[in-house]
Amino acid sequence: MPVFLNANAPDFEASFTALLSAKREEAVDVDDTVAAIIADVRARGDAAVIELTAKFDRLDLTPETLAFSRAEIAAEIAKVPSEERAALELAAARIRAYHDRQRPEDARWTDATGAELGWRWGPVAAAGLYVPGGLASYPSSVLMNAIPAQVAGVERLVICAPTPGGVVNPLVLLAAHIAGVDTVYRIGGAQAVAAMAYGTETIAPVDKITGPGNAYVAAAKRRVFGRVGIDMIAGPSEILVIADKDNDPEWIALDLLSQAEHDESAQSILITTDEGFGRAVAAAVDTRLETLERRAIAGPSWRDYGAVIVVEDLAQAAVLSDRIAPEHLELCVADPDALLAQIKHAGAVFLGQWTPEAIGDYAGGPNHVLPTARSARFSSGLSVLDFMKRTTLAKMTPEALRAIGPAAERLAISESLEAHGLSVRARLDKLNR
Amino acid sequence: MPVFLNANAPDFEASFTALLSAKREEAVDVDDTVAAIIADVRARGDAAVIELTAKFDRLDLTPETLAFSRAEIAAEIAKVPSEERAALELAAARIRAYHDRQRPEDARWTDATGAELGWRWGPVAAAGLYVPGGLASYPSSVLMNAIPAQVAGVERLVICAPTPGGVVNPLVLLAAHIAGVDTVYRIGGAQAVAAMAYGTETIAPVDKITGPGNAYVAAAKRRVFGRVGIDMIAGPSEILVIADKDNDPEWIALDLLSQAEHDESAQSILITTDEGFGRAVAAAVDTRLETLERRAIAGPSWRDYGAVIVVEDLAQAAVLSDRIAPEHLELCVADPDALLAQIKHAGAVFLGQWTPEAIGDYAGGPNHVLPTARSARFSSGLSVLDFMKRTTLAKMTPEALRAIGPAAERLAISESLEAHGLSVRARLDKLNR
């Protein structure tokens, strides 16, 4: 049984703070191991990657077989039933349509001094996507990472996807194919991250690495950050549902369980204005947990980190929601847009009872790579912008320099940066001659 | 004398690669010290901050004097000569006008299925700006950090600016005042970063920390990343000037020195199509270094990391420039826009000979916090976006769910996420009933 709180109870603040600060993930210290792996890959390239893959993934590779061949990809893809292929294609089309709108605009203008100012966006030249193996090998994540990179205009896009024991997920290869990624290396772990960041004889280095992974992958991404760009380091998944009593308890129970089934550390919270409804949802969760395939995962998640919070009104729900700053937020209320207007911090919002969070995981259009662990306070989900960078532009005319230069010179002098000031002064002197 | 290279010489590739990979910064390992400081501030709050400030900055504070009072700020600001105030105000107005244009737009649309999709941008609730003390205490950096945050709509903005030995830079307080920041704590180092990230009895925690700092500050920012957002970890400054022979060698020499004078680890590179011009610039640098106030800094920077590279034509210059991916790039050529079109990776570009880089440091309008160490390949200068985050939105109708839901359900099943699929199926069943 998860915690059942009433927001107006005298001990609520203490219980809510405890809920917010619950440490849901064991910090596994793999940093030394990862540092050694990265150093090894930098020093020995392919040979290190191949040895580490044999050791960790029980798979013997050669430089020639690090990547899947076109024939291998075609053979694997052919195994996918047409219904699944159609579903992936529909999802890809919707994700592409959404992300197409995120392409940022360049700007260039001339101000009153005659100075031309602006900026220009451009894609990173090369990006590498990490796709975990085993249980967390999600083809949907391939689409969510690769399509924004493609829309951004990234020229070279590669995937690293470990195949422990040689077991391949054909759907991952199909998703890569649909997203237009031809190069898929069957390597994983810190060695894959190191190979993408520093390059080997066979694997060309990339500029940006994205995608989820285990503790080794996360530690490796942290270490190569700076050498290359990375996306966020994601924590366990979370959902907050705000629901009034006019909902089907079974639907809300399934929405809560759809996060809980990801991970024993996932967190599912319901905030409701109706205690009876809250109890009905909790009962529906319990019933469903008796039969759910992943009950061994969803059960502990719900028991250890789940919560039902009863509030006075939706305004109070909005305040609590902002303190949680959830990764996923469902607003199952009569007027979800009115409630949305009161909410400041959330990764993705699902409006109304016809929008289960799972739609967003696959085919809604928005990205499913989202900020966890309250980081929606300061960060955003993955987008086209993550695969682009902006160059600022400035072009002075003699007249503009005459207008602006003296202030720059003055500030340079006050910061004791003589050459800065002189570089402006030399030009001003020429103008005044 | 810095390296003088000809891009068509047989040994050029080796020399250029050496130049690119020169390690310009000693990695000082302060991580354990910083970890202990952060733990201390988390455990003991104000008391730890006050003790550490006494120890490192030789300054005795109380919880009441951690921040400057309004009267103290007014008294310090009154010391600033009116010419400097006017220069700061002009700079602030120009920076604000530029960043005003960076405000991102919200979006909301309905697609063919009837699904409403979109996103909404919002500011982080609170941001903390770090302003170094001593030599690197630049009022211009206060403007460059605070104004984008203000334009983003950040409600609470604080500054931490150490005052070693109690020495205050009145221009820093004036810049804060002009940028509208009222709360300035006279603390620095890892303890200031920890206080902003975790909060103390007196200092409320923030959501985002930006601003430059020494090795301790950088290590602390890396450590609190995740708890709060941070900007980049900046390395030593760099400039690349691409110039044809129709430039004044003295101007270009000053532009190169205006980076070199920042730091012995700074790097200044000239790429030119004319060897004679390159030699004239090198000679002008040498002459200027005899008298430059900061010759003890600029001299080693130019000698150890400076370079003049002679190329065949501007197309070759553009290729080399992209391999450098410079923080600052000056295009001192007849048609700078034509050359710009060939360049992909740079933090900020200064077009034409009337645009010395120093203009951009102070009063051009674009931000001077820019990606260093080749990170312009994948990252951008500071902007309004760094103080905002995006929430994605999705709202299905029954019709939209009927169109999209089956694909989502199918993919959920193929990823063995039963509850995901059931949360969609339960709604579809209701529709089909």
PDB file of N, CA and C in Angstrom, chain A residues 370-406:
ATOM      1  N   LEU A 370      12.423  12.888 -21.372  1.00  0.00           N
ATOM      2  CA  LEU A 370      11.935  14.020 -20.585  1.00  0.00           C
ATOM      3  C   LEU A 370      12.716  14.166 -19.281  1.00  0.00           C
ATOM      4  N   PRO A 371      12.712  15.365 -18.722  1.00  0.00           N
ATOM      5  CA  PRO A 371      13.466  15.593 -17.478  1.00  0.00           C
ATOM      6  C   PRO A 371      12.821  14.903 -16.271  1.00  0.00           C
ATOM      7  N   THR A 372      13.658  14.172 -15.516  1.00  0.00           N
ATOM      8  CA  THR A 372      13.177  13.443 -14.337  1.00  0.00           C
ATOM      9  C   THR A 372      13.709  14.108 -13.057  1.00  0.00           C
ATOM     10  N   ALA A 373      13.286  13.554 -11.921  1.00  0.00           N
ATOM     11  CA  ALA A 373      13.847  13.932 -10.616  1.00  0.00           C
ATOM     12  C   ALA A 373      13.779  15.449 -10.383  1.00  0.00           C
ATOM     13  N   ARG A 374      12.640  16.047 -10.675  1.00  0.00           N
ATOM     14  CA  ARG A 374      12.398  17.477 -10.435  1.00  0.00           C
ATOM     15  C   ARG A 374      13.200  18.390 -11.358  1.00  0.00           C
ATOM     16  N   SER A 375      13.898  17.840 -12.347  1.00  0.00           N
ATOM     17  CA  SER A 375      14.695  18.712 -13.199  1.00  0.00           C
ATOM     18  C   SER A 375      13.853  19.444 -14.244  1.00  0.00           C
ATOM     19  N   ALA A 376      12.548  19.154 -14.311  1.00  0.00           N
ATOM     20  CA  ALA A 376      11.674  19.973 -15.162  1.00  0.00           C
ATOM     21  C   ALA A 376      11.610  21.409 -14.652  1.00  0.00           C
ATOM     22  N   ARG A 377      12.120  21.652 -13.428  1.00  0.00           N
ATOM     23  CA  ARG A 377      12.252  23.032 -12.933  1.00  0.00           C
ATOM     24  C   ARG A 377      13.189  23.850 -13.815  1.00  0.00           C
ATOM     25  N   PHE A 378      14.166  23.188 -14.439  1.00  0.00           N
ATOM     26  CA  PHE A 378      15.177  23.940 -15.183  1.00  0.00           C
ATOM     27  C   PHE A 378      15.561  23.316 -16.520  1.00  0.00           C
ATOM     28  N   SER A 379      14.929  22.206 -16.907  1.00  0.00           N
ATOM     29  CA  SER A 379      15.322  21.620 -18.187  1.00  0.00           C
ATOM     30  C   SER A 379      14.118  21.065 -18.937  1.00  0.00           C
ATOM     31  N   SER A 380      14.343  20.718 -20.185  1.00  0.00           N
ATOM     32  CA  SER A 380      13.272  20.360 -21.111  1.00  0.00           C
ATOM     33  C   SER A 380      13.510  18.979 -21.679  1.00  0.00           C
ATOM     34  N   GLY A 381      12.495  18.432 -22.287  1.00  0.00           N
ATOM     35  CA  GLY A 381      12.646  17.169 -22.995  1.00  0.00           C
ATOM     36  C   GLY A 381      13.529  17.328 -24.216  1.00  0.00           C
ATOM     37  N   LEU A 382      13.921  16.189 -24.786  1.00  0.00           N
ATOM     38  CA  LEU A 382      14.767  16.194 -25.975  1.00  0.00           C
ATOM     39  C   LEU A 382      14.026  16.878 -27.131  1.00  0.00           C
ATOM     40  N   SER A 383      14.767  17.624 -27.932  1.00  0.00           N
ATOM     41  CA  SER A 383      14.138  18.337 -29.051  1.00  0.00           C
ATOM     42  C   SER A 383      15.150  18.520 -30.170  1.00  0.00           C
ATOM     43  N   VAL A 384      14.678  19.076 -31.249  1.00  0.00           N
ATOM     44  CA  VAL A 384      15.545  19.384 -32.387  1.00  0.00           C
ATOM     45  C   VAL A 384      16.698  20.294 -31.947  1.00  0.00           C
ATOM     46  N   LEU A 385      16.424  21.194 -31.004  1.00  0.00           N
ATOM     47  CA  LEU A 385      17.467  22.132 -30.541  1.00  0.00           C
ATOM     48  C   LEU A 385      18.664  21.404 -29.928  1.00  0.00           C
ATOM     49  N   ASP A 386      18.435  20.212 -29.365  1.00  0.00           N
ATOM     50  CA  ASP A 386      19.543  19.481 -28.749  1.00  0.00           C
ATOM     51  C   ASP A 386      20.562  19.016 -29.775  1.00  0.00           C
ATOM     52  N   PHE A 387      20.181  19.002 -31.037  1.00  0.00           N
ATOM     53  CA  PHE A 387      21.103  18.576 -32.094  1.00  0.00           C
ATOM     54  C   PHE A 387      21.547  19.762 -32.949  1.00  0.00           C
ATOM     55  N   MET A 388      21.313  20.967 -32.433  1.00  0.00           N
ATOM     56  CA  MET A 388      21.729  22.163 -33.166  1.00  0.00           C
ATOM     57  C   MET A 388      22.504  23.083 -32.230  1.00  0.00           C
ATOM     58  N   LYS A 389      23.209  24.026 -32.805  1.00  0.00           N
ATOM     59  CA  LYS A 389      23.861  25.057 -32.011  1.00  0.00           C
ATOM     60  C   LYS A 389      23.749  26.367 -32.759  1.00  0.00           C
ATOM     61  N   ARG A 390      23.892  27.449 -32.014  1.00  0.00           N
ATOM     62  CA  ARG A 390      23.632  28.787 -32.529  1.00  0.00           C
ATOM     63  C   ARG A 390      24.945  29.571 -32.563  1.00  0.00           C
ATOM     64  N   THR A 391      25.197  30.219 -33.678  1.00  0.00           N
ATOM     65  CA  THR A 391      26.341  31.118 -33.802  1.00  0.00           C
ATOM     66  C   THR A 391      25.800  32.548 -33.796  1.00  0.00           C
ATOM     67  N   THR A 392      26.296  33.388 -32.898  1.00  0.00           N
ATOM     68  CA  THR A 392      25.830  34.775 -32.907  1.00  0.00           C
ATOM     69  C   THR A 392      26.637  35.583 -33.915  1.00  0.00           C
ATOM     70  N   LEU A 393      26.007  36.611 -34.462  1.00  0.00           N
ATOM     71  CA  LEU A 393      26.613  37.404 -35.534  1.00  0.00           C
ATOM     72  C   LEU A 393      26.584  38.891 -35.171  1.00  0.00           C
ATOM     73  N   ALA A 394      27.666  39.581 -35.496  1.00  0.00           N
ATOM     74  CA  ALA A 394      27.704  41.040 -35.333  1.00  0.00           C
ATOM     75  C   ALA A 394      28.555  41.635 -36.438  1.00  0.00           C
ATOM     76  N   LYS A 395      28.086  42.723 -37.012  1.00  0.00           N
ATOM     77  CA  LYS A 395      28.819  43.395 -38.086  1.00  0.00           C
ATOM     78  C   LYS A 395      28.668  44.898 -37.889  1.00  0.00           C
ATOM     79  N   MET A 396      29.757  45.519 -37.499  1.00  0.00           N
ATOM     80  CA  MET A 396      29.726  46.963 -37.285  1.00  0.00           C
ATOM     81  C   MET A 396      30.017  47.692 -38.602  1.00  0.00           C
ATOM     82  N   THR A 397      29.423  48.842 -38.754  1.00  0.00           N
ATOM     83  CA  THR A 397      29.854  49.786 -39.785  1.00  0.00           C
ATOM     84  C   THR A 397      30.716  50.828 -39.088  1.00  0.00           C
ATOM     85  N   PRO A 398      31.442  51.653 -39.836  1.00  0.00           N
ATOM     86  CA  PRO A 398      32.174  52.744 -39.171  1.00  0.00           C
ATOM     87  C   PRO A 398      31.246  53.591 -38.293  1.00  0.00           C
ATOM     88  N   GLU A 399      30.040  53.860 -38.769  1.00  0.00           N
ATOM     89  CA  GLU A 399      29.106  54.682 -37.990  1.00  0.00           C
ATOM     90  C   GLU A 399      28.689  53.963 -36.708  1.00  0.00           C
ATOM     91  N   ALA A 400      28.427  52.672 -36.830  1.00  0.00           N
ATOM     92  CA  ALA A 400      28.031  51.903 -35.644  1.00  0.00           C
ATOM     93  C   ALA A 400      29.170  51.888 -34.637  1.00  0.00           C
ATOM     94  N   LEU A 401      30.395  51.711 -35.125  1.00  0.00           N
ATOM     95  CA  LEU A 401      31.533  51.668 -34.215  1.00  0.00           C
ATOM     96  C   LEU A 401      31.707  53.016 -33.512  1.00  0.00           C
ATOM     97  N   ARG A 402      31.456  54.088 -34.253  1.00  0.00           N
ATOM     98  CA  ARG A 402      31.535  55.412 -33.641  1.00  0.00           C
ATOM     99  C   ARG A 402      30.506  55.549 -32.506  1.00  0.00           C
ATOM    100  N   ALA A 403      29.350  54.932 -32.685  1.00  0.00           N
ATOM    101  CA  ALA A 403      28.287  55.048 -31.679  1.00  0.00           C
ATOM    102  C   ALA A 403      28.548  54.147 -30.466  1.00  0.00           C
ATOM    103  N   ILE A 404      29.082  52.958 -30.715  1.00  0.00           N
ATOM    104  CA  ILE A 404      29.173  51.952 -29.663  1.00  0.00           C
ATOM    105  C   ILE A 404      30.585  51.837 -29.096  1.00  0.00           C
ATOM    106  N   GLY A 405      31.578  52.094 -29.968  1.00  0.00           N
ATOM    107  CA  GLY A 405      32.967  51.853 -29.605  1.00  0.00           C
ATOM    108  C   GLY A 405      33.431  52.519 -28.320  1.00  0.00           C
ATOM    109  N   PRO A 406      33.131  53.809 -28.138  1.00  0.00           N
ATOM    110  CA  PRO A 406      33.647  54.467 -26.931  1.00  0.00           C
ATOM    111  C   PRO A 406      33.182  53.804 -25.632  1.00  0.00           C
TER     112      PRO A 406
END
